[in-house]
CSV table of C-alpha atoms and ligand atoms in Angstrom, one decimal:
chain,number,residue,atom,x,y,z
A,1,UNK,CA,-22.2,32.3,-5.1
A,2,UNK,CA,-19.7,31.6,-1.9
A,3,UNK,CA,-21.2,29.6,0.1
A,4,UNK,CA,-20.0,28.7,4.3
A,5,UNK,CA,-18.8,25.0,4.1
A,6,UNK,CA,-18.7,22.3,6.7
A,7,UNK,CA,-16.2,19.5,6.6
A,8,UNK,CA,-16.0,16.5,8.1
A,9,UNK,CA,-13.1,14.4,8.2
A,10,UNK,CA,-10.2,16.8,8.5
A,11,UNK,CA,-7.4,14.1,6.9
A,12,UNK,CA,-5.3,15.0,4.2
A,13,UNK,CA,-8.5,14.9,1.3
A,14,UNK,CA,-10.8,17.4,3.7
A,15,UNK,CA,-7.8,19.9,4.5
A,16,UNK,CA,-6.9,19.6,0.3
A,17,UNK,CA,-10.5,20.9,0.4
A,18,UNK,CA,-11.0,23.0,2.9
A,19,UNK,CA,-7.9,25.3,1.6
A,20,UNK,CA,-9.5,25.0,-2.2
A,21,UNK,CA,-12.3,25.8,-0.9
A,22,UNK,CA,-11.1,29.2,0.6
A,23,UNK,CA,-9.1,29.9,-1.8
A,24,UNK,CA,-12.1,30.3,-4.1
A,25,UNK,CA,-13.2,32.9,-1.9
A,26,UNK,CA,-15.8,30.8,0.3
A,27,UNK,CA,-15.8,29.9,4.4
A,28,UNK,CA,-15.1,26.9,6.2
A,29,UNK,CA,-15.7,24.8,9.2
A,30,UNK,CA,-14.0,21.5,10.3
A,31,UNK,CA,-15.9,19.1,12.4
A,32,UNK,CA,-13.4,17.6,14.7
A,33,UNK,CA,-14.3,14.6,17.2
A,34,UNK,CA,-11.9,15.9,19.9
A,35,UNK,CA,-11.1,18.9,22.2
A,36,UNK,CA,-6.8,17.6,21.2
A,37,UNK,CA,-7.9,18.2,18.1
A,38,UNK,CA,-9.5,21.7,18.2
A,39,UNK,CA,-6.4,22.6,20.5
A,40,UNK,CA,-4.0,21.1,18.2
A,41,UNK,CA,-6.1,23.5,15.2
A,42,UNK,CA,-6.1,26.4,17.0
A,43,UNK,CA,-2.5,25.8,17.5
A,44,UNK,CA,-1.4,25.9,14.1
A,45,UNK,CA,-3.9,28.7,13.5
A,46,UNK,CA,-5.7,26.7,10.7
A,47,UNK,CA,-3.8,24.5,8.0
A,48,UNK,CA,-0.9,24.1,6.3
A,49,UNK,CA,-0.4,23.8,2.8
A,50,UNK,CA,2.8,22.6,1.2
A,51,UNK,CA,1.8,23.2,-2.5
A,52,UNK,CA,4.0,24.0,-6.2
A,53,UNK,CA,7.0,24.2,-3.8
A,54,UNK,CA,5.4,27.0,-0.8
A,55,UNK,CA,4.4,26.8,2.1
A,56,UNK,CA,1.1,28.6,3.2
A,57,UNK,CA,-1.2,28.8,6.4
A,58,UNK,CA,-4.9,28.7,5.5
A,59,UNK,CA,-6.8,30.4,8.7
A,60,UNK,CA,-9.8,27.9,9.4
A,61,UNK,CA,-12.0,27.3,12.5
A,62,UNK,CA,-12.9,23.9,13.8
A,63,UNK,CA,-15.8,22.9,16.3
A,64,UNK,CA,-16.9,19.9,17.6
A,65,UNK,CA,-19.9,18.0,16.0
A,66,UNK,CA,-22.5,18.7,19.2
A,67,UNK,CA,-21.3,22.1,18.7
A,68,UNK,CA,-22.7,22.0,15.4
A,69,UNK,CA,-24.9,25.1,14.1
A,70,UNK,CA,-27.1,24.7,11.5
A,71,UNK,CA,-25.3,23.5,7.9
A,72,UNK,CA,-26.6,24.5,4.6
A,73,UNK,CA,-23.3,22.8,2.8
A,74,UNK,CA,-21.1,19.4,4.1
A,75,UNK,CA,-18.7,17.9,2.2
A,76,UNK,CA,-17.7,14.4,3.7
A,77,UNK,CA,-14.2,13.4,3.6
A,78,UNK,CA,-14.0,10.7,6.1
A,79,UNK,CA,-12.9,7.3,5.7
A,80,UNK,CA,-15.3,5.1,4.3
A,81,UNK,CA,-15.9,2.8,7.3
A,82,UNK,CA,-16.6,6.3,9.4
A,83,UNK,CA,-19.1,8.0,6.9
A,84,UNK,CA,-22.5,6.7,8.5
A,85,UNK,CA,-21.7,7.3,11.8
A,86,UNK,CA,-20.3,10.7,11.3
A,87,UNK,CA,-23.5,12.2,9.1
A,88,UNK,CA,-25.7,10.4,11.7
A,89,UNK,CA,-23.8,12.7,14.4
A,90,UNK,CA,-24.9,16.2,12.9
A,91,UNK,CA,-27.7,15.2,10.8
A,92,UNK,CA,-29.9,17.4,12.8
A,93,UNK,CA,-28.2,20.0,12.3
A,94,UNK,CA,-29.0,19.7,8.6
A,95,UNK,CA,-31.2,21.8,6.8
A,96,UNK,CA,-34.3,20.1,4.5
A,97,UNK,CA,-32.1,21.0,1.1
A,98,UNK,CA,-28.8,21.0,2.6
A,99,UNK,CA,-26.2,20.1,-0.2
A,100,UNK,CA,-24.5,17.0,1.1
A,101,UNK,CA,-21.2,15.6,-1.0
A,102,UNK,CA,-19.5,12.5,-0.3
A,103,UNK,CA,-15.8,12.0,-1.2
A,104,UNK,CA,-15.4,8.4,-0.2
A,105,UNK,CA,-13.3,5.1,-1.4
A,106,UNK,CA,-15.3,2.5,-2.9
A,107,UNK,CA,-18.9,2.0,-2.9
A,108,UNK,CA,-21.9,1.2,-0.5
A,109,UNK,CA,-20.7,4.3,2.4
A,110,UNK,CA,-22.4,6.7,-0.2
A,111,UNK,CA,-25.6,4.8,-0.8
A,112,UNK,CA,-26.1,3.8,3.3
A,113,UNK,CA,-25.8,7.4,3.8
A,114,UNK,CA,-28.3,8.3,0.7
A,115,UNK,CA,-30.6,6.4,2.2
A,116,UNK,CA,-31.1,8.1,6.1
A,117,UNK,CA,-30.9,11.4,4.1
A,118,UNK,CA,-34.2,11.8,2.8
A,119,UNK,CA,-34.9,15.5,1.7
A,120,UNK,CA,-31.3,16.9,1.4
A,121,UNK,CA,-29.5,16.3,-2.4
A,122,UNK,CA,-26.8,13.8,-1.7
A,123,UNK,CA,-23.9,13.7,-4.1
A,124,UNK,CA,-21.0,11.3,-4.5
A,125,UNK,CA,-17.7,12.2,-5.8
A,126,UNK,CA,-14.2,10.4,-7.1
A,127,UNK,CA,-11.1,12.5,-7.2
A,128,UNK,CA,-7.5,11.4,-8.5
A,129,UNK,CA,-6.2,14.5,-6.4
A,130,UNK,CA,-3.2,13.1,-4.4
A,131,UNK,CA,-2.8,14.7,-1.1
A,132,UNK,CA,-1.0,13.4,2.4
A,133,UNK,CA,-0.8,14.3,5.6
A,134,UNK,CA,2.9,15.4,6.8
A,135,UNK,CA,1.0,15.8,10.5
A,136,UNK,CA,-2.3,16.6,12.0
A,137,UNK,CA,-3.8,20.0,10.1
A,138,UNK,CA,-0.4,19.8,7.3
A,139,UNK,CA,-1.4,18.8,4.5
A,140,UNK,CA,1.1,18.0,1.4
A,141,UNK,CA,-0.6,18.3,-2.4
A,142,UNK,CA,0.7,15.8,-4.2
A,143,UNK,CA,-1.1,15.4,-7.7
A,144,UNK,CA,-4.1,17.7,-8.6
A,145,UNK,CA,-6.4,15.7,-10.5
A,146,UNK,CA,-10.2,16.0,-11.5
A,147,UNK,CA,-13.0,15.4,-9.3
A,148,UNK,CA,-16.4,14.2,-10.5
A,149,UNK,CA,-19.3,15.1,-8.6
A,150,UNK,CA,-22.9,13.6,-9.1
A,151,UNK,CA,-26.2,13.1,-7.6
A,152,UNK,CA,-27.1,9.6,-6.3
A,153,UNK,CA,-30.8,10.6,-5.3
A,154,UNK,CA,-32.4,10.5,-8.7
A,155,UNK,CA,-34.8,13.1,-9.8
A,156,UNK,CA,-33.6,15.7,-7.6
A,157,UNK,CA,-31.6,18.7,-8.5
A,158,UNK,CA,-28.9,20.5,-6.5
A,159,UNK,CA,-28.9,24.4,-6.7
A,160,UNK,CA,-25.1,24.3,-6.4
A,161,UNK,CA,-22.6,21.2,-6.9
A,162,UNK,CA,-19.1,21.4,-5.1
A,163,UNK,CA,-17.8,24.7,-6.4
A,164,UNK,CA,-14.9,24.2,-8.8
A,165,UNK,CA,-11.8,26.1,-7.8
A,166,UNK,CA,-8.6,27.5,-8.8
A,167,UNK,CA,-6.6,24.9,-7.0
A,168,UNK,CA,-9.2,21.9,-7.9
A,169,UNK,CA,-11.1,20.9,-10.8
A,170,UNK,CA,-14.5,19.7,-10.8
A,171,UNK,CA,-16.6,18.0,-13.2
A,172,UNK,CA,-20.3,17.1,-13.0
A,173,UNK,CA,-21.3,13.8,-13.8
A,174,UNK,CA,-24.9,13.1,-15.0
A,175,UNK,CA,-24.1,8.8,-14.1
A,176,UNK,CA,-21.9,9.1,-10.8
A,177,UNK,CA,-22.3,5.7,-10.3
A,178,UNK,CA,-20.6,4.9,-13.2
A,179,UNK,CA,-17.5,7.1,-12.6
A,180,UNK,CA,-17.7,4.9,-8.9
A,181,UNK,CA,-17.6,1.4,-11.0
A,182,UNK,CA,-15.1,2.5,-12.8
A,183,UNK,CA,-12.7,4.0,-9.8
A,184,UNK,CA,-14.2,0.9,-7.9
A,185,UNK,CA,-13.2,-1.6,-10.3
A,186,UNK,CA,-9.4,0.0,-10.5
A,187,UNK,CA,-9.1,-0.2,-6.8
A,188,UNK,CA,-10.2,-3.3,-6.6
A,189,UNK,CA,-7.5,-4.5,-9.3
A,190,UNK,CA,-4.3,-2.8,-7.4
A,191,UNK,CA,-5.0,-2.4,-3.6
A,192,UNK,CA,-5.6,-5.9,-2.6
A,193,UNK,CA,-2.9,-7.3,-4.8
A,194,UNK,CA,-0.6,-4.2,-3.0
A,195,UNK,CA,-1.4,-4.7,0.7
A,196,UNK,CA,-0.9,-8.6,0.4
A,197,UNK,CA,2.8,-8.0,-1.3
A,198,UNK,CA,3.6,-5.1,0.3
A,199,UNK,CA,4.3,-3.5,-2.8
A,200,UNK,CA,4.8,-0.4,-4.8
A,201,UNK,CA,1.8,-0.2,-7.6
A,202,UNK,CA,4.4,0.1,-10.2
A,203,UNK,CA,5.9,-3.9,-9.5
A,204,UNK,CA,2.1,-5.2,-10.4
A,205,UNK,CA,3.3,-4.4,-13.9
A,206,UNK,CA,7.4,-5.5,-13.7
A,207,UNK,CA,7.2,-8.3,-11.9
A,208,UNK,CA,5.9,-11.3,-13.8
A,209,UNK,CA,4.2,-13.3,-11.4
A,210,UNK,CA,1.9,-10.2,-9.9
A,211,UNK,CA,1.1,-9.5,-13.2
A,212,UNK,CA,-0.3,-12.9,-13.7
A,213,UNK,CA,-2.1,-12.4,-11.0
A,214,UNK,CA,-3.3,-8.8,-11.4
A,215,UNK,CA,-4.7,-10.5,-14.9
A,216,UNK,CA,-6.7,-13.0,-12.7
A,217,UNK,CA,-8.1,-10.5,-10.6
A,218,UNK,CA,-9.0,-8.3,-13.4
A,219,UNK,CA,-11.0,-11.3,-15.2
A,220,UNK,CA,-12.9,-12.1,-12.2
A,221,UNK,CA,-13.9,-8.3,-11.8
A,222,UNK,CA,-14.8,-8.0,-15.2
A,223,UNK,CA,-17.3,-11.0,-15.2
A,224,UNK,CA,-19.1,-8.5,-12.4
A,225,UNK,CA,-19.0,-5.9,-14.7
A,226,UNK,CA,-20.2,-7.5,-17.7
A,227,UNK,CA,-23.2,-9.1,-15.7
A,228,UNK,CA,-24.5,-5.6,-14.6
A,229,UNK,CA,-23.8,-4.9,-18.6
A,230,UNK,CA,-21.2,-2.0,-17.5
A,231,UNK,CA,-19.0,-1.0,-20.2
A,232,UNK,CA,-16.3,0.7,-18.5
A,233,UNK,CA,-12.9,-0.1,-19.9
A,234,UNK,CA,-12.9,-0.1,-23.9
A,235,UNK,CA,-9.7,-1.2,-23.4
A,236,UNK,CA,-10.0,-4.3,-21.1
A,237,UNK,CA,-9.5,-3.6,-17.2
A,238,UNK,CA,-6.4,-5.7,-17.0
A,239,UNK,CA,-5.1,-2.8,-19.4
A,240,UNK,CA,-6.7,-0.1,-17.8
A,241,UNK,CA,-5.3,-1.7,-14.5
A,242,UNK,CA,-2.1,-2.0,-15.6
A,243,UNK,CA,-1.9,1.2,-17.1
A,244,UNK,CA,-2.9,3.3,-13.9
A,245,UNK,CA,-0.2,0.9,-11.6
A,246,UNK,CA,2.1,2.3,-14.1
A,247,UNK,CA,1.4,6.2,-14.1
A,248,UNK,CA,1.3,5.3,-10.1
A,249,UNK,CA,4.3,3.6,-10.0
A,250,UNK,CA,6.4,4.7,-6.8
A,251,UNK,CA,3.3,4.9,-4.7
A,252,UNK,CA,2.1,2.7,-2.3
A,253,UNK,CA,-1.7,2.2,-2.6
A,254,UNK,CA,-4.0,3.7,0.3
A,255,UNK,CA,-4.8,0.4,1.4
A,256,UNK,CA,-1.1,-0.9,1.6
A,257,UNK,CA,-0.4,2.7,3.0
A,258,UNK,CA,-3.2,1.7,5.9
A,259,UNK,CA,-1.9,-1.4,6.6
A,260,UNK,CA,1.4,-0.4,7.1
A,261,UNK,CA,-0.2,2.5,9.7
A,262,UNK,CA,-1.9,-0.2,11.5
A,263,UNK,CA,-5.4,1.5,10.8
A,264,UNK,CA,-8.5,-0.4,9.4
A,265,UNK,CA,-8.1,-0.4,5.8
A,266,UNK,CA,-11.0,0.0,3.3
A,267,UNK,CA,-11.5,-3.3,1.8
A,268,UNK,CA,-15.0,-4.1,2.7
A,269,UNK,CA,-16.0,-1.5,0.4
A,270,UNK,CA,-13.9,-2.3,-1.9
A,271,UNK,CA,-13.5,-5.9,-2.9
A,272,UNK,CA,-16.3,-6.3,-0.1
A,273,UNK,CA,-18.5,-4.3,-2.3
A,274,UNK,CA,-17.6,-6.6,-5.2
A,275,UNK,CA,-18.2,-9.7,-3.4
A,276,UNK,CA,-21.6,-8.5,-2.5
A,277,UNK,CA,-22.2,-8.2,-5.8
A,278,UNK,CA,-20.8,-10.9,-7.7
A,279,UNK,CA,-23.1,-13.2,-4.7
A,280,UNK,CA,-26.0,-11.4,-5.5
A,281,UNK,CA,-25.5,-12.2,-9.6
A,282,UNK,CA,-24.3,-15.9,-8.3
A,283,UNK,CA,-20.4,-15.2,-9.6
A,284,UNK,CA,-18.2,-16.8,-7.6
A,285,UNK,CA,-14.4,-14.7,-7.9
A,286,UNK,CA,-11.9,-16.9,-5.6
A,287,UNK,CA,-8.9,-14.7,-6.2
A,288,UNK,CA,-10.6,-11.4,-5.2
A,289,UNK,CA,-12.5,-13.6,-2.3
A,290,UNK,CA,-9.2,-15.1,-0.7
A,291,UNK,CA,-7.4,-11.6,-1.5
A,292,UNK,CA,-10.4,-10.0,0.7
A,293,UNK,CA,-9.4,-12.5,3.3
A,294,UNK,CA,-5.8,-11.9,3.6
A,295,UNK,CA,-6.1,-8.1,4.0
A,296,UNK,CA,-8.9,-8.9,7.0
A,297,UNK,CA,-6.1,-10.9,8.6
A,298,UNK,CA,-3.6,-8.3,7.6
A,299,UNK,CA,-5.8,-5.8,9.4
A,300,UNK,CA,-5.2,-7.9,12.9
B,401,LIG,O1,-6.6,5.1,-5.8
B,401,LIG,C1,-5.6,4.4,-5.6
B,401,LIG,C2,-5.4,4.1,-4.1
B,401,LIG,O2,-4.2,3.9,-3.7
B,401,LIG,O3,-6.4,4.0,-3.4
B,401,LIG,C3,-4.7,4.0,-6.7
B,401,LIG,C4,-5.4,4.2,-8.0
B,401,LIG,C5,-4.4,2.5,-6.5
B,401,LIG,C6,-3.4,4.8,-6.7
B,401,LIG,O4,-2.6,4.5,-5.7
């Protein structure tokens, strides 16, 4: 069935999307915040797709959210600080069983928003899809990875996940919240560590001393884990860690990669998250807790 979806958060994970998306033969909307960027849009006459070495326009609309009409499909892809505040902006425009998908970093955006969305199916998603933003609207595929889609209100049933599509994969996931431990758990090992040494992820593993200390952090996180009896990493997370800096080697995590931009990073719901947590199962973690510290003064 093609479906008309709406996207908000037009960065370099919604434009990934929105051109997926119409390449599988269905319609799409960006929700922009601004009249510059509607203009700047209409501009390019929709986005730009540098993909498996071409170069293609995707012809898409944009409106602004108190323009919105009423939205039988969203997919979210805004940063995780700017989730709440940007469903809460067209949640009237919602429809009672609107499908509602969240692709966001780290935990507790997906379950505030869950929670003010009472009758609509909200699902959560983790993607290891690499895409960046060469400018506004021109979006470079990087990596195509999976994405994992599942519901977070339990006992209700979506008529139609996030359609899978030639240029993206998706799986459904009976336990999303597992999938978000376990994507959780790996970004809490490697951003922090990154952003505080202003490093690629590849020197966590070659360099000695971060190593050490990636191990540290990966023992406190673990201690979280085991406590809510999550079983994650057969393999131990400082391995699992280790191995993912490794296959990520010349990148700079997103939370360096914000840092560096001057832009709020994601941290409190990342090791934030964690900390919550480990408080609420009285774990104290001092690495990730003076790591958590030193990217909020970073982000000053
Ligand atoms: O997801 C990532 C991120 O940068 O946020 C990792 C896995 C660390 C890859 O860079």
């Amino acid at each position: 069935m093609k479906s008309h979806w709406y996207i908000l958060g037009a960065g370099a994970m919604g434009c990934q999307w929105a051109t997926a998306l119409l390449e599988g033969g269905h319609s799409v909307t960006l929700i922009l915040h601004s009249e510059a960027r509607l203009a700047r849009l209409s501009q390019l006459g929709g986005i730009v797709l540098e993909a498996d070495g071409q170069t293609t326009l995707w012809p898409v609309e944009g409106l602004l959210a108190e323009n919105c009409p009423v939205i039988e499909h969203l997919l979210v892809t805004t940063k995780a600080y700017d989730a709440v505040s940007a469903v809460s902006n067209i949640q009237h425009c919602l429809t009672a069983d609107a499908q509602v998908i969240l692709l966001q970093n780290g935990m507790g955006s997906q379950q505030a928003v869950r929670t003010r969305l009472v009758t609509q199916p909200v699902m959560a998603g983790t993607t290891t899809n690499g895409a960046w933003l060469r400018q506004p609207f021109h979006v470079v595929q990087a990596g195509r990875g999976n994405t994992e889609i599942g519901l977070l209100n339990p006992g209700q049933h979506p008529t139609q996940a996030l359609p899978n599509t030639p240029m993206l994969s998706v799986q459904w996931h009976d336990a999303i919240e597992v999938s978000l431990w376990r994507k959780l758990a790996i970004n809490c090992a490697i951003n922090p560590l990154t952003a505080v040494n202003h490093c690629q992820n590849g020197q966590l593993v070659e360099q000695p001393e971060l190593s050490k200390q990636l191990q540290q952090v990966c023992t406190e996180i673990t201690q979280v884990l085991d406590s809510k009896d999550l079983d994650l990493f057969p393999e131990g997370l400082f391995r699992a860690a280790a191995s993912v800096a490794q296959q990520t080697g010349q990148n700079y995590s997103s939370m360096l990669q914000d840092i560096q931009k001057g832009r709020r990073s994601e941290i409190d719901f990342i090791t934030g998250y964690l900390l919550n947590e480990a408080e609420k199962l009285k774990l104290s973690l001092p690495l990730n807790q003076s790591l958590f510290s030193a990217v909020k003064n970073l982000e000053r």
